[in-house]
Short mmCIF file of C-alpha atoms in Angstrom, two decimals:
data_model
loop_
_atom_site.label_atom_id
_atom_site.label_comp_id
_atom_site.label_asym_id
_atom_site.label_seq_id
_atom_site.Cartn_x
_atom_site.Cartn_y
_atom_site.Cartn_z
CA MET C 29 0.00 0.00 0.00
CA GLU C 30 1.28 3.47 -0.93
CA LEU C 31 1.82 5.41 2.30
CA HIS C 32 1.24 9.18 2.16
CA ILE C 33 3.43 11.34 4.36
CA SER C 34 3.40 15.12 3.90
CA LEU C 35 6.42 17.19 4.89
CA VAL C 36 5.33 20.40 3.18
CA GLY C 37 6.04 23.35 5.45
CA ARG C 38 7.33 21.10 8.24
CA LYS C 39 10.57 21.80 10.08
CA ASP C 40 11.41 18.81 12.28
CA LEU C 41 11.18 16.19 9.52
CA GLY C 42 12.06 13.16 11.63
CA SER C 43 9.44 13.97 14.23
CA GLU C 44 6.89 14.62 11.51
CA ILE C 45 7.52 11.22 9.90
CA TYR C 46 7.20 9.57 13.31
CA ARG C 47 3.98 11.46 14.13
CA GLN C 48 2.22 10.67 10.86
CA LEU C 49 3.19 6.97 10.95
CA ARG C 50 2.06 6.71 14.57
CA GLN C 51 -1.27 8.34 13.70
CA ALA C 52 -1.79 5.94 10.78
CA ILE C 53 -1.23 2.97 13.12
CA LEU C 54 -3.55 4.31 15.82
CA ALA C 55 -6.26 5.08 13.25
CA GLY C 56 -6.05 1.55 11.82
CA GLN C 57 -4.84 2.70 8.44
CA LEU C 58 -1.73 0.57 9.02
CA ARG C 59 -2.92 -2.77 10.38
CA PRO C 60 -1.09 -5.45 12.41
CA GLY C 61 1.58 -7.09 10.28
CA ASP C 62 1.57 -4.39 7.60
CA PRO C 63 5.13 -3.63 6.47
CA LEU C 64 6.51 -0.11 6.52
CA PRO C 65 8.42 1.00 3.43
CA PRO C 66 12.17 0.22 3.52
CA SER C 67 13.99 3.15 5.09
CA ARG C 68 16.10 3.73 1.98
CA GLU C 69 13.04 3.79 -0.29
CA LEU C 70 11.03 6.12 1.99
CA ALA C 71 14.02 8.45 2.35
CA ARG C 72 14.32 8.68 -1.45
CA ARG C 73 10.60 9.29 -1.87
CA LEU C 74 10.51 12.05 0.78
CA THR C 75 13.86 13.55 -0.28
CA VAL C 76 15.36 13.25 3.19
CA SER C 77 18.39 11.46 4.55
CA ARG C 78 18.05 7.80 5.39
CA SER C 79 19.10 8.53 8.97
CA THR C 80 16.05 10.79 9.34
CA VAL C 81 13.77 7.86 8.44
CA THR C 82 15.62 5.29 10.53
CA GLY C 83 15.46 7.66 13.51
CA ALA C 84 11.65 7.80 13.17
CA TYR C 85 11.45 4.00 12.83
CA ASP C 86 13.66 3.51 15.90
CA ARG C 87 11.40 5.82 17.89
CA LEU C 88 8.30 3.86 16.84
CA ALA C 89 10.02 0.58 17.70
CA GLY C 90 11.08 1.89 21.09
CA GLU C 91 7.44 2.71 21.91
CA GLY C 92 6.25 -0.70 20.70
CA PHE C 93 4.35 0.46 17.63
CA VAL C 94 6.55 -1.49 15.16
CA THR C 95 9.01 -4.35 15.25
CA ALA C 96 12.05 -4.90 13.03
CA HIS C 97 12.76 -8.38 11.60
CA VAL C 98 15.98 -9.34 9.85
CA GLY C 99 15.20 -10.03 6.22
CA ALA C 100 11.56 -8.99 6.61
CA GLY C 101 11.95 -5.28 7.34
CA THR C 102 9.84 -3.21 9.77
CA ILE C 103 6.20 -4.19 10.40
CA VAL C 104 3.36 -2.93 12.55
CA SER C 105 3.48 -4.70 15.89
CA GLU C 106 1.04 -7.56 16.43
CA HIS C 107 1.48 -7.31 20.21
CA LEU C 108 0.42 -3.68 20.24
CA VAL C 109 -2.98 -4.42 18.75
CA ARG C 110 -3.69 -7.48 20.86
CA THR C 111 -3.09 -5.64 24.15
CA ARG C 112 -4.53 -2.33 23.10
CA GLY C 113 -7.69 -3.55 21.45
CA LYS C 114 -10.39 -1.19 20.28
CA PRO C 115 -10.51 1.94 22.44
CA LYS C 116 -13.59 2.36 24.55
CA HIS C 117 -14.36 6.02 25.01
CA LYS C 118 -16.24 7.12 28.09
CA ARG C 119 -17.92 10.47 28.52
CA ILE C 120 -15.98 12.32 31.19
CA GLY C 121 -19.14 14.19 32.07
CA ASP C 122 -20.76 10.95 33.24
CA THR C 123 -18.63 11.19 36.37
CA LEU C 124 -19.57 14.79 37.16
CA ARG C 125 -22.13 15.44 39.88
CA GLY C 126 -23.49 18.43 37.98
CA ARG C 127 -24.09 16.55 34.74
CA ARG C 128 -27.86 17.11 34.76
CA VAL C 129 -27.41 20.83 35.36
CA TRP C 130 -25.32 21.30 32.22
CA ASP C 131 -27.56 19.06 30.13
CA ALA C 132 -30.46 21.39 30.91
CA ILE C 133 -28.65 24.51 29.67
CA ARG C 134 -29.07 25.44 26.01
CA LEU C 135 -26.40 27.38 24.15
CA PRO C 136 -27.69 30.36 22.15
CA PRO C 137 -27.88 29.76 18.39
CA VAL C 138 -25.18 31.33 16.23
CA LEU C 139 -26.70 32.26 12.89
CA ALA C 140 -24.67 31.44 9.77
CA GLU C 141 -26.04 34.63 8.24
CA LEU C 142 -28.22 37.39 9.60
CA PRO C 143 -31.90 37.24 8.62
CA ARG C 144 -33.22 39.95 6.34
CA PHE C 145 -35.93 40.85 8.83
CA ASP C 146 -34.34 40.50 12.25
CA PHE C 147 -36.78 41.24 15.10
CA ARG C 148 -34.72 39.54 17.83
CA SER C 149 -34.72 41.36 21.16
CA GLY C 150 -31.75 42.75 23.04
CA ILE C 151 -29.61 43.58 19.99
CA PRO C 152 -28.59 47.19 19.26
CA ASP C 153 -28.02 48.56 15.77
CA ALA C 154 -24.29 47.98 15.21
CA THR C 155 -24.36 49.80 11.85
CA LEU C 156 -24.96 53.13 13.65
CA PHE C 157 -22.17 52.71 16.18
CA PRO C 158 -19.38 55.35 15.75
CA HIS C 159 -16.80 52.81 14.58
CA ASP C 160 -14.31 55.41 13.30
CA LEU C 161 -14.20 57.24 16.62
CA TRP C 162 -13.91 53.95 18.51
CA ARG C 163 -10.98 52.84 16.32
CA ARG C 164 -9.17 56.08 17.08
CA LEU C 165 -9.74 55.67 20.81
CA MET C 166 -8.49 52.07 20.71
CA ALA C 167 -5.44 53.03 18.64
CA ARG C 168 -4.60 55.85 21.04
CA GLN C 169 -4.79 53.50 23.99
CA LEU C 170 -2.65 50.85 22.27
CA ARG C 171 0.00 53.48 21.53
CA ALA C 172 -0.03 54.55 25.18
CA GLU C 173 0.34 50.94 26.31
CA ALA C 174 3.27 50.43 23.93
CA LYS C 175 5.17 53.24 25.68
CA ASP C 176 4.44 52.29 29.26
CA MET C 177 4.90 49.02 31.11
CA ILE C 178 1.42 47.54 31.40
CA ALA C 179 0.72 45.06 34.19
CA TYR C 180 -2.44 43.46 35.52
CA ASP C 181 -5.04 46.00 36.57
CA ALA C 182 -7.24 46.07 39.65
CA PRO C 183 -9.91 43.34 39.68
CA ALA C 184 -12.61 46.02 39.90
CA GLY C 185 -11.44 47.44 36.58
CA ASN C 186 -9.88 50.53 35.04
CA ARG C 187 -10.23 53.41 37.47
CA GLY C 188 -11.00 55.90 34.71
CA LEU C 189 -13.91 53.81 33.45
CA ARG C 190 -15.24 53.24 36.95
CA GLU C 191 -15.20 56.99 37.58
CA ALA C 192 -16.95 57.59 34.24
CA ILE C 193 -19.62 54.98 35.06
CA ALA C 194 -20.24 56.50 38.48
CA ARG C 195 -20.74 59.93 36.87
CA HIS C 196 -22.96 58.51 34.10
CA ILE C 197 -25.38 56.64 36.34
CA GLY C 198 -25.43 59.54 38.78
CA VAL C 199 -26.56 61.97 36.06
CA SER C 200 -28.75 59.66 33.95
CA ARG C 201 -30.29 57.42 36.62
CA GLY C 202 -29.84 59.30 39.90
CA VAL C 203 -27.78 56.46 41.35
CA GLU C 204 -25.20 57.68 43.85
CA ALA C 205 -21.99 55.66 43.70
CA SER C 206 -18.32 56.19 44.39
CA VAL C 207 -15.56 54.83 42.20
CA ASP C 208 -14.95 52.09 44.77
CA ASP C 209 -18.56 50.94 44.50
CA VAL C 210 -18.22 50.19 40.77
CA ILE C 211 -16.89 46.87 39.46
CA VAL C 212 -16.43 46.39 35.71
CA THR C 213 -17.46 42.99 34.35
CA ASN C 214 -17.57 41.10 31.07
CA GLY C 215 -21.20 41.95 30.44
CA THR C 216 -24.29 41.41 32.56
CA GLN C 217 -23.86 37.65 32.46
CA GLN C 218 -20.59 37.73 34.38
CA ALA C 219 -21.97 40.38 36.71
CA MET C 220 -24.73 38.00 37.77
CA ASP C 221 -22.29 35.13 38.17
CA VAL C 222 -19.99 37.24 40.36
CA VAL C 223 -22.88 38.53 42.49
CA ALA C 224 -24.34 35.05 43.00
CA ARG C 225 -20.97 33.56 43.95
CA ALA C 226 -20.34 36.31 46.48
CA LEU C 227 -23.82 36.36 47.95
CA LEU C 228 -25.24 32.84 47.87
CA SER C 229 -24.35 29.20 48.47
CA PRO C 230 -25.47 26.04 46.66
CA GLY C 231 -28.97 25.13 47.75
CA ASP C 232 -30.02 28.71 48.48
CA HIS C 233 -33.29 29.91 46.95
CA ILE C 234 -33.30 32.82 44.49
CA ALA C 235 -36.47 34.33 43.04
CA VAL C 236 -36.59 35.45 39.41
CA GLU C 237 -39.27 36.97 37.21
CA ASP C 238 -41.52 34.61 35.26
CA PRO C 239 -41.27 35.16 32.34
CA GLY C 240 -37.72 36.40 32.50
CA TYR C 241 -34.18 36.42 31.15
CA GLY C 242 -33.04 32.86 30.49
CA PRO C 243 -29.23 33.17 30.54
CA VAL C 244 -29.29 34.59 34.08
CA ARG C 245 -31.43 31.67 35.26
CA SER C 246 -28.91 29.30 33.69
CA ALA C 247 -26.06 31.00 35.57
CA PHE C 248 -27.91 30.68 38.87
CA THR C 249 -28.81 27.05 38.20
CA ALA C 250 -25.23 26.14 37.29
CA LEU C 251 -24.10 27.50 40.66
CA GLY C 252 -26.41 25.09 42.44
CA LEU C 253 -29.03 27.67 43.40
CA ARG C 254 -32.72 26.80 43.59
CA VAL C 255 -34.35 29.12 41.07
CA ARG C 256 -37.98 30.00 41.79
CA GLY C 257 -40.15 31.80 39.24
CA VAL C 258 -42.41 34.64 40.43
CA PRO C 259 -45.29 35.85 38.21
CA VAL C 260 -45.21 39.30 36.61
CA ASP C 261 -48.33 41.39 36.01
CA GLY C 262 -48.96 44.91 34.71
CA ASP C 263 -47.36 46.43 37.81
CA GLY C 264 -44.22 44.29 37.67
CA LEU C 265 -43.08 41.43 39.89
CA ASP C 266 -45.85 40.11 42.16
CA VAL C 267 -44.25 40.72 45.55
CA GLU C 268 -46.85 38.67 47.41
CA ALA C 269 -45.83 35.57 45.39
CA ILE C 270 -42.14 35.66 46.33
CA PRO C 271 -41.17 32.47 48.19
CA LYS C 272 -40.38 33.27 51.81
CA ARG C 273 -37.17 31.23 51.63
CA ALA C 274 -35.70 33.41 48.86
CA ARG C 275 -32.38 34.89 49.91
CA ALA C 276 -32.17 37.07 46.79
CA ILE C 277 -34.52 38.38 44.09
CA TYR C 278 -33.43 39.17 40.53
CA VAL C 279 -35.57 41.86 38.87
CA THR C 280 -35.68 44.15 35.81
CA PRO C 281 -37.93 46.89 37.26
CA SER C 282 -37.39 49.71 34.77
CA HIS C 283 -38.21 47.60 31.70
CA GLN C 284 -39.23 44.06 32.57
CA TYR C 285 -37.67 41.50 30.29
CA PRO C 286 -39.46 40.34 28.20
CA LEU C 287 -42.95 41.78 28.91
CA GLY C 288 -41.70 45.37 28.85
CA VAL C 289 -43.75 46.69 31.78
CA SER C 290 -42.25 49.10 34.30
CA MET C 291 -42.64 48.29 37.99
CA THR C 292 -44.92 50.81 39.66
CA LEU C 293 -43.72 52.87 42.61
CA PRO C 294 -46.00 51.11 45.14
CA ARG C 295 -44.76 47.74 43.92
CA ARG C 296 -41.10 48.84 44.12
CA LEU C 297 -41.59 50.10 47.66
CA ALA C 298 -43.32 46.84 48.56
CA LEU C 299 -40.40 44.86 47.11
CA LEU C 300 -37.87 46.84 49.13
CA ALA C 301 -39.94 46.31 52.28
CA TRP C 302 -40.19 42.56 51.57
CA ALA C 303 -36.41 42.30 51.15
CA ASP C 304 -35.83 44.18 54.40
CA ARG C 305 -38.36 42.06 56.28
CA HIS C 306 -36.90 38.75 55.03
CA ASN C 307 -33.23 39.81 55.08
CA ALA C 308 -32.90 39.26 51.32
CA ALA C 309 -30.82 40.97 48.63
CA LEU C 310 -32.23 42.60 45.50
CA ILE C 311 -30.30 42.27 42.23
CA GLU C 312 -31.50 45.07 39.95
CA ASP C 313 -30.73 44.65 36.21
CA ASP C 314 -31.13 48.08 34.59
CA TYR C 315 -30.20 46.82 31.14
CA ASP C 316 -31.68 49.31 28.61
CA SER C 317 -33.30 52.12 30.57
CA GLU C 318 -31.33 54.77 28.62
CA PHE C 319 -33.86 54.43 25.80
CA ARG C 320 -37.05 55.97 27.19
CA PHE C 321 -39.57 57.40 24.72
CA GLY C 322 -42.26 58.82 26.96
CA GLY C 323 -43.45 59.32 30.53
CA ARG C 324 -41.34 60.15 33.52
CA PRO C 325 -38.14 58.18 34.14
CA ILE C 326 -38.56 55.27 36.52
CA GLU C 327 -36.49 55.60 39.67
CA PRO C 328 -34.16 52.61 40.07
CA LEU C 329 -34.59 50.46 43.16
CA ARG C 330 -31.06 51.46 44.11
CA MET C 331 -32.16 55.10 44.34
CA LEU C 332 -35.01 54.18 46.70
CA ASP C 333 -32.93 51.80 48.81
CA LYS C 334 -32.30 53.04 52.36
CA THR C 335 -30.84 49.87 53.88
CA GLY C 336 -28.17 48.81 51.35
CA ARG C 337 -29.95 45.75 49.97
CA VAL C 338 -29.87 46.59 46.25
CA ILE C 339 -27.04 45.44 44.00
CA TYR C 340 -27.32 47.52 40.84
CA VAL C 341 -26.18 45.96 37.55
CA GLY C 342 -25.80 47.77 34.22
CA SER C 343 -24.53 47.00 30.75
CA PHE C 344 -23.07 48.64 27.66
CA SER C 345 -24.20 45.73 25.47
CA LYS C 346 -27.46 47.46 24.56
CA THR C 347 -26.16 51.03 24.43
CA LEU C 348 -22.92 50.30 22.55
CA LEU C 349 -22.11 46.82 21.23
CA PRO C 350 -22.60 43.32 22.67
CA THR C 351 -19.18 42.36 21.29
CA LEU C 352 -17.44 44.75 23.70
CA ARG C 353 -18.63 42.62 26.65
CA LEU C 354 -18.74 45.52 29.10
CA GLY C 355 -21.01 45.55 32.12
CA PHE C 356 -20.76 46.75 35.69
CA ILE C 357 -21.90 46.20 39.25
CA VAL C 358 -22.61 48.93 41.78
CA ALA C 359 -22.01 47.23 45.11
CA PRO C 360 -23.62 48.20 48.43
CA PRO C 361 -21.02 48.99 51.12
CA SER C 362 -21.51 45.69 52.93
CA LEU C 363 -20.63 43.64 49.83
CA ARG C 364 -17.99 45.81 48.20
CA ASP C 365 -14.88 43.90 49.30
CA THR C 366 -16.47 40.51 48.73
CA LEU C 367 -17.54 41.41 45.18
CA HIS C 368 -14.05 42.74 44.39
CA LYS C 369 -12.61 39.38 45.45
CA ALA C 370 -15.26 37.43 43.52
CA LYS C 371 -14.40 39.35 40.35
CA PHE C 372 -10.71 38.63 40.89
CA VAL C 373 -11.40 34.91 41.25
CA ALA C 374 -13.55 34.93 38.10
CA ASP C 375 -10.97 36.38 35.68
CA TRP C 376 -8.80 38.97 37.49
CA HIS C 377 -10.14 41.84 35.37
CA THR C 378 -11.92 42.78 32.14
CA PRO C 379 -9.60 43.67 29.18
CA THR C 380 -7.96 46.97 30.04
CA THR C 381 -7.58 48.38 26.52
CA VAL C 382 -11.33 48.26 25.88
CA GLN C 383 -12.02 49.71 29.33
CA ALA C 384 -9.72 52.67 28.76
CA ALA C 385 -11.24 53.36 25.34
CA ALA C 386 -14.73 53.25 26.86
CA ALA C 387 -13.68 55.68 29.59
CA ASN C 388 -12.43 58.15 26.99
CA PHE C 389 -15.60 57.64 24.93
CA ILE C 390 -17.74 58.60 27.92
CA ASP C 391 -15.50 61.46 29.07
CA ASN C 392 -15.27 63.15 25.66
CA GLY C 393 -19.05 63.16 25.22
CA GLY C 394 -19.16 60.47 22.54
CA PHE C 395 -21.33 58.18 24.64
CA ALA C 396 -23.94 60.85 25.42
CA ARG C 397 -24.13 61.87 21.73
CA HIS C 398 -24.54 58.24 20.69
CA ILE C 399 -27.32 57.67 23.22
CA ARG C 400 -29.20 60.77 22.03
CA LYS C 401 -28.93 59.71 18.40
CA MET C 402 -29.97 56.11 19.05
CA ARG C 403 -32.85 57.16 21.29
CA GLU C 404 -34.46 58.98 18.34
CA VAL C 405 -33.81 56.07 15.97
CA TYR C 406 -35.33 53.57 18.36
CA ARG C 407 -38.23 55.91 19.15
CA THR C 408 -39.17 55.89 15.46
CA ARG C 409 -38.90 52.10 15.18
CA HIS C 410 -40.82 51.58 18.42
CA ARG C 411 -43.68 53.75 17.17
CA MET C 412 -43.74 52.02 13.75
CA ILE C 413 -44.01 48.55 15.28
CA VAL C 414 -46.61 49.50 17.90
CA ASP C 415 -48.77 51.26 15.29
CA ALA C 416 -48.53 48.30 12.91
CA LEU C 417 -49.35 45.77 15.62
CA ARG C 418 -52.40 47.72 16.75
CA ARG C 419 -53.56 48.27 13.17
CA ASP C 420 -52.76 45.03 11.33
CA PHE C 421 -52.57 42.46 14.13
CA ALA C 422 -55.42 43.72 16.34
CA THR C 423 -57.50 40.57 15.99
CA ASP C 424 -54.59 38.32 16.95
CA LEU C 425 -52.30 40.25 19.31
CA ASN C 426 -52.68 42.62 22.23
CA VAL C 427 -49.70 44.96 22.60
CA ILE C 428 -48.34 45.28 26.13
CA PRO C 429 -47.79 49.03 26.75
CA SER C 430 -44.14 50.02 27.02
CA THR C 431 -42.25 53.26 26.45
CA VAL C 432 -38.68 52.16 27.04
CA GLY C 433 -36.04 49.79 25.71
CA LEU C 434 -35.35 47.84 22.55
CA HIS C 435 -38.33 45.50 22.27
CA ILE C 436 -42.10 45.21 22.37
CA ALA C 437 -44.14 42.25 23.64
CA ALA C 438 -47.62 41.31 22.49
CA MET C 439 -49.95 38.69 23.99
CA ALA C 440 -51.96 36.36 21.76
CA ARG C 441 -55.69 37.01 22.06
CA THR C 442 -56.83 33.45 21.32
CA ALA C 443 -53.90 31.46 19.91
CA SER C 444 -52.19 28.80 22.01
CA THR C 445 -48.45 28.58 22.58
CA ASP C 446 -48.33 25.75 20.02
CA LYS C 447 -50.01 27.88 17.37
CA ILE C 448 -47.70 30.81 18.10
CA GLY C 449 -44.75 28.42 17.75
CA ALA C 450 -45.99 27.35 14.32
CA ILE C 451 -46.34 31.01 13.28
CA VAL C 452 -42.78 31.73 14.41
CA ARG C 453 -41.46 28.78 12.38
CA ARG C 454 -43.34 29.88 9.26
CA ALA C 455 -42.02 33.40 9.72
CA SER C 456 -38.48 32.07 10.00
CA ASP C 457 -38.91 30.21 6.71
CA ALA C 458 -40.00 33.54 5.19
CA GLY C 459 -36.86 35.30 6.46
CA VAL C 460 -38.51 36.95 9.47
CA VAL C 461 -37.05 36.15 12.91
CA VAL C 462 -39.24 36.85 15.95
CA GLN C 463 -39.29 35.25 19.39
CA GLU C 464 -42.05 33.34 21.15
CA LEU C 465 -43.01 34.83 24.49
CA SER C 466 -43.35 31.33 25.94
CA ARG C 467 -39.62 30.64 25.49
CA PHE C 468 -38.91 33.04 28.38
CA ALA C 469 -41.07 31.11 30.85
CA VAL C 470 -39.64 29.71 34.06
CA ASN C 471 -42.60 27.40 34.58
CA ALA C 472 -44.18 25.71 31.54
CA PRO C 473 -46.15 26.23 29.38
CA GLY C 474 -45.57 29.97 29.42
CA LEU C 475 -47.55 32.80 27.89
CA PRO C 476 -48.65 32.72 24.23
CA GLY C 477 -47.39 35.76 22.39
CA LEU C 478 -44.51 37.38 20.56
CA VAL C 479 -41.49 39.51 21.44
CA LEU C 480 -40.29 41.87 18.71
CA GLY C 481 -37.01 43.73 18.98
CA TYR C 482 -36.20 46.74 16.83
CA GLY C 483 -32.50 47.26 17.41
CA ALA C 484 -31.22 44.86 14.77
CA ILE C 485 -33.66 45.64 11.94
CA PRO C 486 -33.15 48.79 9.82
CA THR C 487 -36.04 51.23 9.92
CA ALA C 488 -36.63 50.85 6.18
CA ARG C 489 -37.28 47.09 6.54
CA ILE C 490 -39.74 47.15 9.42
CA GLU C 491 -42.91 47.58 7.34
CA ALA C 492 -42.04 44.83 4.87
CA GLY C 493 -40.96 42.50 7.69
CA LEU C 494 -44.24 42.98 9.57
CA GLN C 495 -46.22 42.36 6.37
CA ARG C 496 -44.44 39.03 5.94
CA LEU C 497 -45.09 38.21 9.57
CA ARG C 498 -48.78 39.06 9.13
CA SER C 499 -49.06 36.62 6.24
CA CYS C 500 -47.87 33.79 8.52
CA PHE C 501 -50.78 34.10 10.96
CA HIS C 502 -53.60 32.50 8.97
CA ARG C 503 -52.08 29.94 6.65
#
């Protein structure tokens, strides 16, 4: 049998011959008793010295892969195959205690190409991001790092960015925080992981909104926490339904994900009182509150907190780009040191170059200008979708009122979750991607309805996309 060995672009030729022959034996391409080419012949064919080939053969013989016989040449070892037999692969995960936890977690889909009509929620419009300015800020920071010795930064993050975040949330959200209160994270997801590790132990109960944000639930579950869903109504999280054993509650009060409602002031005060009465922590995810299109701004829980129970979490994934992976925690005084240590254990710190560029972007006014521009863009898209849903989908969907954020939710008037699922699949086949409301449920079967985001779809495509979606309702 002609044996193929490639040495193109290889440097250590002897080792490469050995490696490829060994792989051929292990893969069964060279079977027990098969002869290897004579060393002189293989050397001529590969244009290498004979000593290079004999060195590889000697190495294989020394490890028991081949045997040399006077007059018969070098053959694949019979003994090797008899003792080795066919490998039996075992799943390493079968020995892990947390196997069932990881089996229950679903990875998000990565699309091979973006849909033409992309109504997925939680995605900002990357085409309108000031890429040229960002490139200049990154280049400036890289030049500065090339001149100075750069070492590991503080676990809490770049001080300049933490100062900028403290100023930003103080002005835009009324949240008072010092630079030491702020911890920069790799997005909201890591923020929740760090908070849960610092605050809770395996077996502890944590309450979450139902429906709610799935990836956060997965993070809590993977840490061994007992996740308990709490219903959401038009006023926000139903405080009376919170399990009494909950040691922490995760909420999105300014713009509930995915229903879009804002928690009323009486309900927020009741939630703070419940947490104080039951000695529980509140994890407030203020993920896209910068984009408000009407009504008075909703005060964050952190602003109303008088006893230091609220851990405030924010993100730049919706305001800038998800690919930057920038989020932050505002720690209450009692948890500040613990959260700093938890962030250090997680990954020491978030990439410093991106942090420094973001600090400059905020300080030079670029962030504020970008928010103002995007708020008007999203306001237009929000209005277009709400008007179309109320006009063209009135017999099938009931729009849930919302004046903030990057998505709209609509409840089905009569359709079941199964029927809504069929509509979503037909829409996908037609190039329109929307999300089922039921997929966000903690407890099955979930609510029948749709969630439509407007960050990823250009304004000019919204009308055509909704027309295609409409055609999928009554096939």
